[in-house]
Short mmCIF file of C-alpha atoms and ligand atoms in Angstrom, two decimals:
data_model
loop_
_atom_site.label_atom_id
_atom_site.label_comp_id
_atom_site.label_asym_id
_atom_site.label_seq_id
_atom_site.Cartn_x
_atom_site.Cartn_y
_atom_site.Cartn_z
CA UNK V 113 6.90 21.90 9.11
CA UNK V 114 6.27 21.90 12.83
CA UNK V 115 4.32 19.02 14.33
CA UNK V 116 2.68 20.31 17.50
CA UNK V 117 1.45 17.82 20.09
CA UNK V 118 -2.01 19.35 20.23
CA UNK V 119 -2.22 20.24 16.60
CA UNK V 120 -5.30 20.06 14.47
CA UNK V 121 -4.81 18.62 11.03
CA UNK V 122 -6.84 20.40 8.35
CA UNK V 123 -8.24 19.54 4.98
CA UNK V 124 -6.28 20.83 1.97
CA UNK V 125 -8.83 22.14 -0.53
CA UNK V 126 -8.17 24.44 -3.46
CA UNK V 127 -4.63 25.02 -2.25
CA UNK V 128 -5.69 26.13 1.25
CA UNK V 129 -5.80 24.46 4.64
CA UNK V 130 -9.40 24.57 5.89
CA UNK V 131 -11.45 23.23 8.79
CA UNK V 132 -14.26 20.73 8.19
CA UNK V 133 -17.67 22.35 7.68
CA UNK V 134 -19.19 20.51 10.64
CA UNK V 135 -16.31 21.50 12.94
CA UNK V 136 -16.32 17.88 14.12
CA UNK V 137 -12.96 16.30 14.89
CA UNK V 138 -11.49 12.84 15.40
CA UNK V 139 -8.69 12.02 17.86
CA UNK V 140 -5.35 11.09 16.35
CA UNK V 141 -3.25 8.57 18.30
CA UNK V 142 0.45 8.07 18.68
CA UNK V 143 0.57 4.24 18.83
CA UNK V 144 4.06 4.15 20.32
CA UNK V 145 2.73 5.58 23.59
CA UNK V 146 -0.98 4.89 23.17
CA UNK V 147 -1.94 8.54 23.55
CA UNK V 148 -3.92 11.10 21.58
CA UNK V 149 -1.58 13.74 20.18
CA UNK V 150 -3.85 15.71 17.88
CA UNK V 151 -7.07 15.78 15.95
CA UNK V 152 -8.16 15.48 12.37
CA UNK V 153 -11.28 16.62 10.53
CA UNK V 154 -14.32 14.38 10.62
CA UNK V 155 -15.23 15.48 7.10
CA UNK V 156 -18.58 14.72 5.53
CA UNK V 157 -20.13 14.81 2.07
CA UNK V 158 -20.26 18.64 2.13
CA UNK V 159 -16.48 18.81 2.47
CA UNK V 160 -16.13 16.26 -0.32
CA UNK V 161 -18.45 18.35 -2.50
CA UNK V 162 -16.36 21.49 -1.95
CA UNK V 163 -13.22 19.53 -2.79
CA UNK V 164 -14.90 18.11 -5.88
CA UNK V 165 -15.92 21.61 -7.04
CA UNK V 166 -12.34 22.84 -6.63
CA UNK V 167 -11.04 19.86 -8.58
CA UNK V 168 -13.63 20.28 -11.32
CA UNK V 169 -12.78 23.96 -11.69
CA UNK V 170 -9.06 23.16 -11.95
CA UNK V 171 -9.46 20.31 -14.42
CA UNK V 172 -9.52 22.14 -17.74
CA UNK V 173 -6.45 24.22 -16.99
CA UNK V 174 -4.48 21.31 -15.55
CA UNK V 175 -5.38 18.87 -18.34
CA UNK V 176 -4.12 21.41 -20.87
CA UNK V 177 -0.76 22.09 -19.23
CA UNK V 178 2.14 20.75 -21.25
CA UNK V 179 3.70 17.47 -20.22
CA UNK V 180 6.92 19.35 -19.60
CA UNK V 181 5.17 21.68 -17.15
CA UNK V 182 3.45 18.83 -15.30
CA UNK V 183 6.68 16.89 -15.18
CA UNK V 184 8.57 19.86 -13.70
CA UNK V 185 5.98 20.33 -10.93
CA UNK V 186 6.00 16.63 -10.04
CA UNK V 187 9.80 16.67 -9.93
CA UNK V 188 9.70 19.68 -7.65
CA UNK V 189 7.33 17.86 -5.28
CA UNK V 190 9.72 14.88 -5.30
CA UNK V 191 12.66 17.13 -4.40
CA UNK V 192 10.77 18.93 -1.64
CA UNK V 193 9.82 15.59 -0.06
CA UNK V 194 13.50 14.68 0.10
CA UNK V 195 14.37 18.13 1.47
CA UNK V 196 11.85 17.54 4.29
CA UNK V 197 12.70 13.87 4.78
CA UNK V 198 13.67 14.05 8.49
CA UNK V 199 10.45 15.83 9.52
CA UNK V 200 8.25 13.63 7.34
CA UNK V 201 9.91 10.45 8.65
CA UNK V 202 9.42 11.57 12.27
CA UNK V 203 5.78 12.38 11.53
CA UNK V 204 5.23 8.97 9.91
CA UNK V 205 6.82 7.11 12.82
CA UNK V 206 4.77 9.05 15.34
CA UNK V 207 1.51 8.54 13.48
CA UNK V 208 1.99 4.90 12.49
CA UNK V 209 4.36 3.37 15.08
CA UNK V 210 6.90 2.20 12.50
CA UNK V 211 10.63 2.63 13.29
CA UNK V 212 11.73 6.10 12.22
CA UNK V 213 14.75 4.37 10.64
CA UNK V 214 12.35 2.53 8.30
CA UNK V 215 10.38 5.68 7.51
CA UNK V 216 13.65 7.46 6.69
CA UNK V 217 15.07 4.74 4.49
CA UNK V 218 11.92 3.38 2.85
CA UNK V 219 8.61 5.23 3.22
CA UNK V 220 9.63 8.81 2.57
CA UNK V 221 12.25 8.15 -0.15
CA UNK V 222 9.66 6.01 -1.93
CA UNK V 223 7.03 8.77 -1.68
CA UNK V 224 9.51 11.06 -3.42
CA UNK V 225 10.38 8.36 -5.97
CA UNK V 226 6.68 7.97 -6.81
CA UNK V 227 6.51 11.62 -7.92
CA UNK V 228 9.87 11.50 -9.69
CA UNK V 229 8.99 8.29 -11.49
CA UNK V 230 5.70 9.65 -12.86
CA UNK V 231 7.33 13.00 -13.65
CA UNK V 232 9.53 11.03 -16.04
CA UNK V 233 6.98 8.43 -17.14
CA UNK V 234 4.42 10.96 -18.37
CA UNK V 235 6.94 12.35 -20.85
CA UNK V 236 7.42 8.82 -22.27
CA UNK V 237 3.78 7.69 -22.30
CA UNK V 238 2.52 6.86 -25.78
CA UNK V 239 -0.48 5.27 -27.43
CA UNK V 240 -1.01 3.14 -30.52
CA UNK V 241 -1.82 3.96 -34.14
CA UNK V 242 -3.29 1.42 -36.56
CA UNK V 243 -3.31 1.92 -40.28
CA UNK V 244 -6.40 0.28 -41.83
CA UNK V 245 -4.55 -1.06 -44.86
CA UNK V 246 -6.53 -0.95 -48.12
CA UNK V 247 -9.20 1.31 -46.58
CA UNK V 248 -7.24 4.55 -46.71
CA UNK V 249 -7.76 5.19 -43.02
CA UNK V 250 -5.61 5.63 -40.00
CA UNK V 251 -6.76 4.97 -36.45
CA UNK V 252 -5.05 6.35 -33.44
CA UNK V 253 -5.76 6.05 -29.76
CA UNK V 254 -6.11 9.32 -27.93
CA UNK V 255 -5.58 8.91 -24.20
CA UNK V 256 -7.35 11.68 -22.31
CA UNK V 257 -7.45 12.30 -18.57
CA UNK V 258 -10.65 11.09 -16.94
CA UNK V 259 -11.57 14.28 -15.04
CA UNK V 260 -11.93 14.27 -11.28
CA UNK V 261 -10.79 10.99 -9.69
CA UNK V 262 -10.79 9.65 -6.13
CA UNK V 263 -7.75 8.11 -4.39
CA UNK V 264 -8.20 6.27 -1.08
CA UNK V 265 -5.26 4.75 0.78
CA UNK V 266 -4.56 2.67 3.92
CA UNK V 267 -2.51 3.18 7.10
CA UNK V 268 0.35 0.71 6.73
CA UNK V 269 2.56 2.69 4.35
CA UNK V 270 0.82 6.05 4.63
CA UNK V 271 2.67 8.55 2.43
CA UNK V 272 4.22 5.81 0.28
CA UNK V 273 0.83 4.45 -0.88
CA UNK V 274 -0.99 7.79 -0.90
CA UNK V 275 1.53 9.22 -3.38
CA UNK V 276 1.63 5.98 -5.40
CA UNK V 277 -1.92 6.82 -6.52
CA UNK V 278 -1.84 10.59 -6.61
CA UNK V 279 1.34 10.97 -8.65
CA UNK V 280 0.10 9.04 -11.75
CA UNK V 281 -3.38 10.56 -11.41
CA UNK V 282 -2.13 14.13 -11.67
CA UNK V 283 0.69 13.28 -14.08
CA UNK V 284 -1.99 12.05 -16.49
CA UNK V 285 -3.84 15.38 -16.23
CA UNK V 286 -6.59 14.51 -13.76
CA UNK V 287 -7.64 16.44 -10.68
CA UNK V 288 -7.97 14.50 -7.46
CA UNK V 289 -10.01 14.23 -4.29
CA UNK V 290 -7.88 12.05 -2.01
CA UNK V 291 -8.37 10.53 1.41
CA UNK V 292 -5.60 8.99 3.51
CA UNK V 293 -6.49 6.60 6.32
CA UNK V 294 -8.02 8.33 9.30
CA UNK V 295 -5.58 6.30 11.45
CA UNK V 296 -2.48 7.87 9.80
CA UNK V 297 -3.36 11.27 8.33
CA UNK V 298 -0.28 13.27 9.30
CA UNK V 299 2.08 12.98 6.33
CA UNK V 300 -0.76 13.47 3.84
CA UNK V 301 -1.58 16.66 5.74
CA UNK V 302 2.05 17.82 5.56
CA UNK V 303 2.09 17.09 1.84
CA UNK V 304 -0.32 20.02 1.31
CA UNK V 305 2.41 22.48 2.27
CA UNK V 306 4.76 20.83 -0.22
CA UNK V 307 2.21 20.98 -3.03
CA UNK V 308 1.78 24.70 -2.50
CA UNK V 309 5.54 25.28 -2.38
CA UNK V 310 6.00 23.26 -5.58
CA UNK V 311 3.49 25.47 -7.38
CA UNK V 312 0.85 22.83 -8.06
CA UNK V 313 -2.14 24.85 -9.27
CA UNK V 314 -4.97 25.21 -6.76
CA UNK V 315 -7.61 22.52 -6.86
CA UNK V 316 -5.52 19.94 -8.73
CA UNK V 317 -5.06 17.86 -5.59
CA UNK V 318 -7.46 18.10 -2.67
CA UNK V 319 -6.81 16.12 0.51
CA UNK V 320 -9.78 15.35 2.74
CA UNK V 321 -9.52 13.70 6.13
CA UNK V 322 -12.12 11.64 7.92
CA UNK V 323 -13.62 8.23 8.43
CA UNK V 324 -13.79 5.69 5.66
CA UNK V 325 -17.46 5.14 6.21
CA UNK V 326 -18.32 8.83 5.81
CA UNK V 327 -15.56 10.71 3.93
CA UNK V 328 -14.39 7.70 1.91
CA UNK V 329 -17.96 6.63 1.20
CA UNK V 330 -18.85 10.19 0.02
CA UNK V 331 -15.94 10.11 -2.47
CA UNK V 332 -17.02 6.72 -3.84
CA UNK V 333 -20.69 7.76 -4.00
CA UNK V 334 -20.01 11.09 -5.69
CA UNK V 335 -21.68 10.83 -9.12
CA UNK V 336 -19.06 12.94 -10.90
CA UNK V 337 -15.91 11.40 -9.43
CA UNK V 338 -15.45 9.05 -12.31
CA UNK V 339 -12.70 6.70 -11.19
CA UNK V 340 -11.61 5.32 -7.82
CA UNK V 341 -8.16 4.03 -7.04
CA UNK V 342 -8.37 2.21 -3.71
CA UNK V 343 -5.84 0.33 -1.59
CA UNK V 344 -7.07 -1.35 1.56
CA UNK V 345 -8.84 -4.37 2.94
CA UNK V 346 -10.70 -6.89 0.77
CA UNK V 347 -13.99 -6.36 2.62
CA UNK V 348 -13.84 -2.58 2.05
CA UNK V 349 -12.84 -3.17 -1.59
CA UNK V 350 -15.89 -5.38 -2.14
CA UNK V 351 -18.12 -2.72 -0.61
CA UNK V 352 -16.60 0.00 -2.80
CA UNK V 353 -17.08 -2.14 -5.90
CA UNK V 354 -20.76 -2.59 -5.02
CA UNK V 355 -21.31 1.16 -4.55
CA UNK V 356 -19.35 2.14 -7.67
CA UNK V 357 -20.64 -0.51 -10.09
CA UNK V 358 -24.11 0.97 -10.79
CA UNK V 359 -22.39 4.27 -11.67
CA UNK V 360 -19.98 2.41 -14.01
CA UNK V 361 -16.94 3.98 -12.37
CA UNK V 362 -13.50 2.89 -13.37
CA UNK V 363 -12.01 0.98 -10.43
CA UNK V 364 -8.56 -0.08 -9.37
CA UNK V 365 -8.63 -2.18 -6.20
CA UNK V 366 -5.42 -3.20 -4.44
CA UNK V 367 -6.54 -5.43 -1.58
CA UNK V 368 -5.33 -7.91 0.99
CA UNK V 369 -2.85 -10.76 0.72
CA UNK V 370 -1.91 -14.04 2.39
CA UNK V 371 1.30 -14.62 0.55
CA UNK V 372 3.27 -17.85 0.45
CA UNK V 373 7.05 -17.97 0.88
CA UNK V 374 8.14 -21.26 -0.70
CA UNK V 375 11.58 -22.51 0.29
CA UNK V 376 13.25 -25.36 -1.59
CA UNK V 377 16.33 -27.06 -0.14
CA UNK V 378 18.55 -26.02 -3.08
CA UNK V 379 18.25 -22.30 -2.25
CA UNK V 380 21.05 -19.98 -1.16
CA UNK V 381 20.38 -20.65 2.49
CA UNK V 382 21.85 -17.64 4.29
CA UNK V 383 20.35 -15.13 1.92
CA UNK V 384 17.00 -16.89 2.13
CA UNK V 385 17.08 -16.88 5.93
CA UNK V 386 17.95 -13.21 6.21
CA UNK V 387 15.34 -12.16 3.64
CA UNK V 388 12.66 -14.39 5.14
CA UNK V 389 13.06 -12.64 8.50
CA UNK V 390 12.50 -9.36 6.66
CA UNK V 391 9.63 -10.59 4.49
CA UNK V 392 7.89 -11.88 7.62
CA UNK V 393 8.28 -8.96 9.99
CA UNK V 394 9.11 -5.75 8.10
CA UNK V 395 6.83 -2.90 9.16
CA UNK V 396 5.56 -5.11 12.02
CA UNK V 397 4.26 -7.54 9.39
CA UNK V 398 1.83 -4.86 8.24
CA UNK V 399 2.65 -4.99 4.52
CA UNK V 400 0.20 -6.55 2.09
CA UNK V 401 3.22 -8.29 0.48
CA UNK V 402 4.65 -9.92 3.61
CA UNK V 403 5.17 -13.66 3.24
CA UNK V 404 2.89 -14.77 6.04
CA UNK V 405 2.72 -18.48 5.12
CA UNK V 406 6.18 -20.06 5.02
CA UNK V 407 6.44 -23.47 3.35
CA UNK V 408 9.78 -25.29 3.71
CA UNK V 409 10.88 -28.46 1.92
CA UNK V 410 10.85 -31.34 4.42
CA UNK V 411 14.59 -32.08 4.14
CA UNK V 412 15.41 -28.50 5.24
CA UNK V 413 12.56 -27.99 7.69
CA UNK V 414 14.18 -28.73 11.08
CA UNK V 415 17.31 -26.72 10.27
CA UNK V 416 15.22 -23.80 9.01
CA UNK V 417 12.98 -23.89 12.07
CA UNK V 418 15.95 -23.72 14.47
CA UNK V 419 17.79 -21.01 12.54
CA UNK V 420 14.65 -18.95 11.88
CA UNK V 421 13.76 -18.88 15.58
CA UNK V 422 17.35 -17.88 16.41
CA UNK V 423 17.32 -15.07 13.84
CA UNK V 424 13.88 -13.77 14.86
CA UNK V 425 14.86 -13.78 18.53
CA UNK V 426 17.47 -11.14 17.68
CA UNK V 427 14.85 -8.65 16.47
CA UNK V 428 14.44 -5.78 18.88
CA UNK V 429 10.92 -4.65 19.73
CA UNK V 430 10.92 -1.07 20.93
CA UNK V 431 10.09 2.58 20.52
CA UNK V 432 10.01 3.70 16.87
CA UNK V 433 12.36 6.51 17.87
CA UNK V 434 15.23 4.23 18.96
CA UNK V 435 17.65 3.69 16.15
CA UNK V 436 18.18 0.03 17.00
CA UNK V 437 14.47 -0.87 16.95
CA UNK V 438 13.49 -3.50 14.39
CA UNK V 439 9.83 -3.90 15.35
CA UNK V 440 7.94 -0.77 16.37
CA UNK V 441 4.37 -0.43 17.58
CA UNK V 442 1.32 -1.80 15.80
CA UNK V 443 -0.84 0.92 14.35
CA UNK V 444 -3.72 0.94 16.85
CA UNK V 445 -5.11 -0.71 19.94
CA UNK V 446 -7.92 -2.24 17.88
CA UNK V 447 -5.44 -3.72 15.44
CA UNK V 448 -3.21 -5.03 18.25
CA UNK V 449 -6.22 -6.75 19.82
CA UNK V 450 -7.21 -8.27 16.48
CA UNK V 451 -3.72 -9.62 15.82
CA UNK V 452 -3.31 -10.89 19.40
CA UNK V 453 -6.66 -12.72 19.21
CA UNK V 454 -5.20 -15.01 16.53
CA UNK V 455 -2.30 -15.86 18.84
CA UNK V 456 -4.64 -16.52 21.75
CA UNK V 457 -6.67 -18.90 19.63
CA UNK V 458 -3.68 -20.42 17.83
CA UNK V 459 -4.02 -23.80 19.50
CA UNK V 460 -7.75 -23.92 18.86
CA UNK V 461 -7.00 -23.16 15.19
CA UNK V 462 -4.53 -26.07 15.00
CA UNK V 463 -1.30 -24.08 15.46
CA UNK V 464 1.55 -24.24 17.93
CA UNK V 465 3.23 -20.96 18.94
CA UNK V 466 6.94 -21.79 18.79
CA UNK V 467 8.26 -18.27 19.26
CA UNK V 468 6.92 -14.97 20.64
CA UNK V 469 3.22 -14.39 21.07
CA UNK V 470 3.33 -11.86 23.90
CA UNK V 471 2.48 -8.21 24.30
CA UNK V 472 5.67 -6.25 25.03
CA UNK V 473 5.93 -3.51 27.63
CA UNK V 474 8.42 -0.96 26.37
CA UNK V 475 10.19 1.22 28.95
CA UNK V 476 8.71 4.75 29.05
CA UNK V 477 6.07 3.70 26.50
CA UNK V 478 4.13 1.18 28.55
CA UNK V 479 0.79 2.03 26.92
CA UNK V 480 2.12 1.58 23.37
CA UNK V 481 0.88 -1.23 21.14
CA UNK V 482 3.87 -3.60 21.01
CA UNK V 483 3.83 -7.29 20.16
CA UNK V 484 6.63 -9.84 19.87
CA UNK V 485 7.37 -11.23 16.42
CA UNK V 486 5.54 -14.53 16.48
CA UNK V 487 6.11 -17.86 14.73
CA UNK V 488 3.35 -20.45 14.66
CA UNK V 489 3.89 -23.98 13.42
CA UNK V 490 0.94 -25.47 11.54
CA UNK V 491 0.38 -28.74 9.73
CA UNK V 492 -2.69 -27.97 7.66
CA UNK V 493 -2.91 -25.13 5.15
CA UNK V 494 -6.69 -25.00 5.45
CA UNK V 495 -6.49 -23.77 9.07
CA UNK V 496 -7.68 -20.23 9.83
CA UNK V 497 -4.12 -19.14 10.61
CA UNK V 498 -3.17 -19.90 7.00
CA UNK V 499 -6.35 -18.54 5.45
CA UNK V 500 -7.08 -15.20 7.19
CA UNK V 501 -5.05 -12.10 6.50
CA UNK V 502 -3.79 -11.28 10.01
CA UNK V 503 -1.62 -8.33 8.94
CA UNK V 504 0.69 -8.28 11.93
CA UNK V 505 4.04 -9.69 13.11
CA UNK V 506 2.88 -13.30 12.79
CA UNK V 507 4.00 -16.00 10.38
CA UNK V 508 3.14 -19.65 10.12
CA UNK V 509 5.62 -22.32 9.09
CA UNK V 510 4.98 -25.80 7.77
CA UNK V 511 6.84 -28.40 5.73
CA UNK V 512 6.09 -29.86 2.30
CA UNK V 513 7.28 -32.92 0.43
CA UNK V 514 7.18 -31.98 -3.23
CA UNK V 515 6.52 -29.26 -5.76
CA UNK V 516 2.93 -30.28 -6.55
CA UNK V 517 1.97 -30.40 -2.90
CA UNK V 518 3.36 -26.93 -2.15
CA UNK V 519 1.83 -25.43 -5.27
CA UNK V 520 -1.58 -26.76 -4.30
CA UNK V 521 -1.23 -25.28 -0.79
CA UNK V 522 0.14 -21.95 -2.04
CA UNK V 523 -2.89 -21.56 -4.31
CA UNK V 524 -5.43 -22.89 -1.85
CA UNK V 525 -6.36 -19.50 -0.39
CA UNK V 526 -8.76 -16.72 -1.37
CA UNK V 527 -5.98 -14.20 -1.89
CA UNK V 528 -3.56 -13.91 -4.81
CA UNK V 529 -1.25 -10.93 -4.36
CA UNK V 530 2.36 -12.13 -4.29
CA UNK V 531 4.58 -15.16 -3.69
CA UNK V 532 8.25 -15.62 -2.85
CA UNK V 533 10.13 -18.57 -4.25
CA UNK V 534 13.56 -19.76 -3.07
CA UNK V 535 15.34 -22.16 -5.42
CA UNK V 536 18.29 -22.28 -7.80
CA UNK V 537 16.56 -24.61 -10.25
CA UNK V 538 15.62 -22.55 -13.30
CA UNK V 539 13.16 -25.07 -14.72
CA UNK V 540 11.38 -25.32 -11.40
CA UNK V 541 11.36 -21.53 -11.10
CA UNK V 542 9.49 -21.26 -14.38
CA UNK V 543 7.14 -24.19 -13.72
CA UNK V 544 6.13 -22.92 -10.27
CA UNK V 545 5.99 -19.20 -11.18
CA UNK V 546 3.64 -19.92 -14.07
CA UNK V 547 1.27 -21.91 -11.89
CA UNK V 548 1.16 -19.60 -8.87
CA UNK V 549 -2.17 -17.73 -8.77
CA UNK V 550 -0.71 -14.32 -7.86
CA UNK V 551 0.09 -10.98 -9.45
CA UNK V 552 3.76 -10.86 -8.42
CA UNK V 553 6.39 -13.62 -7.93
CA UNK V 554 9.71 -12.80 -6.31
CA UNK V 555 12.39 -15.42 -6.96
CA UNK V 556 15.33 -15.45 -4.53
CA UNK V 557 14.40 -11.97 -3.28
CA UNK V 558 11.49 -10.11 -1.74
CA UNK V 559 9.98 -6.69 -2.33
CA UNK V 560 12.55 -5.76 -4.93
CA UNK V 561 10.57 -3.11 -6.75
CA UNK V 562 10.99 -1.60 -10.19
CA UNK V 563 8.31 1.06 -10.54
CA UNK V 564 7.83 0.27 -14.24
CA UNK V 565 6.35 -3.16 -13.48
CA UNK V 566 2.64 -3.97 -13.15
CA UNK V 567 1.63 -4.17 -9.49
CA UNK V 568 -1.52 -5.84 -8.20
CA UNK V 569 -3.22 -9.09 -7.40
CA UNK V 570 -5.75 -11.67 -8.53
CA UNK V 571 -8.64 -13.38 -6.72
CA UNK V 572 -9.60 -11.48 -3.53
CA UNK V 573 -6.40 -9.43 -3.72
CA UNK V 574 -7.90 -7.05 -6.20
CA UNK V 575 -8.75 -5.89 -9.67
CA UNK V 576 -6.48 -3.95 -12.01
CA UNK V 577 -2.82 -3.07 -11.92
CA UNK V 578 -0.89 -0.04 -10.73
CA UNK V 579 2.67 0.91 -11.57
CA UNK V 580 4.42 2.20 -14.66
CA UNK V 581 2.29 2.75 -17.74
CA UNK V 582 -0.46 0.54 -16.22
CA UNK V 583 -1.23 3.37 -13.79
CA UNK V 584 -1.20 5.96 -16.57
CA UNK V 585 -3.55 3.73 -18.60
CA UNK V 586 -5.89 3.47 -15.61
CA UNK V 587 -5.96 7.23 -15.15
CA UNK V 588 -6.72 7.93 -18.82
CA UNK V 589 -9.65 7.07 -21.06
CA UNK V 590 -8.67 5.69 -24.47
CA UNK V 591 -10.57 7.09 -27.45
CA UNK V 592 -10.23 5.64 -30.93
CA UNK V 593 -10.05 8.30 -33.66
CA UNK V 594 -10.45 6.97 -37.20
CA UNK V 595 -9.46 9.32 -40.06
CA UNK V 596 -10.24 8.44 -43.65
CA UNK V 597 -7.85 10.27 -45.93
CA UNK V 598 -9.28 9.57 -49.32
P1 LIG H 2 -9.34 -0.45 5.09
O1 LIG H 2 -10.00 -1.18 3.98
O2 LIG H 2 -9.98 -0.48 6.43
O3 LIG H 2 -9.16 1.09 4.73
C1 LIG H 2 -8.49 1.54 3.58
C2 LIG H 2 -8.96 2.94 3.27
O4 LIG H 2 -10.34 2.90 2.90
C3 LIG H 2 -8.88 3.89 4.46
O5 LIG H 2 -8.58 5.20 4.01
C4 LIG H 2 -10.28 3.82 5.01
O6 LIG H 2 -10.59 4.91 5.80
C5 LIG H 2 -11.08 3.78 3.72
N1 LIG H 2 -12.44 3.25 3.84
C6 LIG H 2 -12.97 2.45 4.79
N2 LIG H 2 -14.29 2.22 4.54
C7 LIG H 2 -14.59 2.88 3.39
C8 LIG H 2 -15.79 3.03 2.61
N3 LIG H 2 -16.94 2.46 2.97
N4 LIG H 2 -15.73 3.78 1.49
C9 LIG H 2 -14.57 4.35 1.11
N5 LIG H 2 -13.42 4.28 1.82
C10 LIG H 2 -13.42 3.54 2.94
O7 LIG H 2 -7.85 -1.00 5.13
P2 LIG H 2 -6.74 -0.66 6.19
O8 LIG H 2 -6.54 0.82 6.25
O9 LIG H 2 -7.08 -1.40 7.45
O10 LIG H 2 -5.44 -1.26 5.50
C11 LIG H 2 -5.05 -2.58 5.64
C12 LIG H 2 -5.48 -3.38 4.43
O11 LIG H 2 -4.94 -2.82 3.25
C13 LIG H 2 -4.96 -4.80 4.47
O12 LIG H 2 -5.98 -5.68 4.08
C14 LIG H 2 -3.86 -4.80 3.44
O13 LIG H 2 -3.60 -6.05 2.87
C15 LIG H 2 -4.39 -3.84 2.44
N6 LIG H 2 -3.29 -3.34 1.62
C16 LIG H 2 -3.22 -3.74 0.31
C17 LIG H 2 -2.15 -3.34 -0.49
C18 LIG H 2 -2.07 -3.72 -1.92
O14 LIG H 2 -1.32 -3.05 -2.64
N7 LIG H 2 -2.75 -4.74 -2.38
C19 LIG H 2 -1.07 -2.51 0.07
C20 LIG H 2 -1.28 -2.14 1.44
C21 LIG H 2 -2.34 -2.55 2.18
P3 LIG H 2 -10.38 4.82 7.41
O15 LIG H 2 -9.02 4.31 7.67
O16 LIG H 2 -10.54 6.20 7.81
O17 LIG H 2 -11.44 3.89 7.89
#
């Protein structure tokens, strides 16, 4: 697993690394130094068609393998990811700009856990039976794999989210045409080698690189790719839904978020403070689950503001390859410019930058895309800063007076992915959690994940749920079989 500076990433189709048919290539950037370090295929619909054909040919054999066999192969992939953790983590940091420390402790272990989890889950997956009492009939639900499915993932947690889709898809017996983000293709490319080594039959998983608007679009438009699991922006999700709807494709859409962190004065203060720094700025704030709108009860507000600024000022912005870096580079120049534009217009949008806000020049990496963690004070939840998903190291803070007020503000947004609630009052926990319009509520914690739980959002944050048996249900088609026995 050698990552050459000038290397060309290839598509992985039918178990082989291949060039794109057009021989067109896209530059791949290292955001920590702002330089091109390789190229990836600019695949088109012909490449997608070849991948589809390979997947279609593999489907029958793969769907008939025993659960034990599938489970063993998935486990092997999980183990190989761990065996190659240092190389994969370096590749992720270089491609994405995230601290290598984070890739080592979170991204790559989780990619492995995704395969291991579904290796186990598929052996426990069951469906219902219903006896039609008095009619001498028994119904049972047969859950069959769908066929060839498409998986499309974003750049923020590249291998982590790519495998979160692929693992349940293949565990359930489907064959896959998958596309990682063109901005972070490297670890998905390296996964091909692992799949081969693990003995995954050819054609079961095909990885195609290219632009969303061509490669991604070709996957969504393909008439015989019957389901699409997509994670990415809300605008792209809406477009995909529009393309897929007339073909009646099954869709799982995991989209953007603008998540509230609600802090009541009775919380465990130190734990809240430490976790809120993390929930605001982990992965440079580029996690759909980051708590980007912080609401603090008025009686605690001034203390929180002072302590939060002090804690955030300790975060070190720097090269992803330094072990003491907390905030690495943003993923691309375009994204840096987008995020910075919100800071530049903060005042116009009704905000007051109370910490950070500047581009950072990192020694020996002066052209990298670094930005200070930034805190903006606002006094109106309807302002753009509290309504747009900025997806960078920026949080807003504002105070609230009571539970009803903060609930109204938390819900007054188009998104509905997650919320974080800090309180020790059990009755309030239940009252507020029930009324929050989100798919996930974390109480006195953040991003504590149990892979068995349903994961996803409401409103503009998406449709459907991933995780646990929900993912296996998505990737199978239920068929009712009714047997009369008299
Ligand atoms: P995008 O929507 O831009 O892209 C996501 C993926 O879709 C990429 O692989 C992209 O390819 C591809 N794509 C783009 N256009 C099309 C198209 N027309 N047809 C098919 N595929 C297409 O999102 P980002 O990569 O910018 O990711 C950030 C977004 O993802 C944020 O909004 C974030 O909230 C969301 N997200 C949601 C999560 C959730 O679980 N709810 C988790 C993580 C992120 P390419 O990159 O090559 O353009």
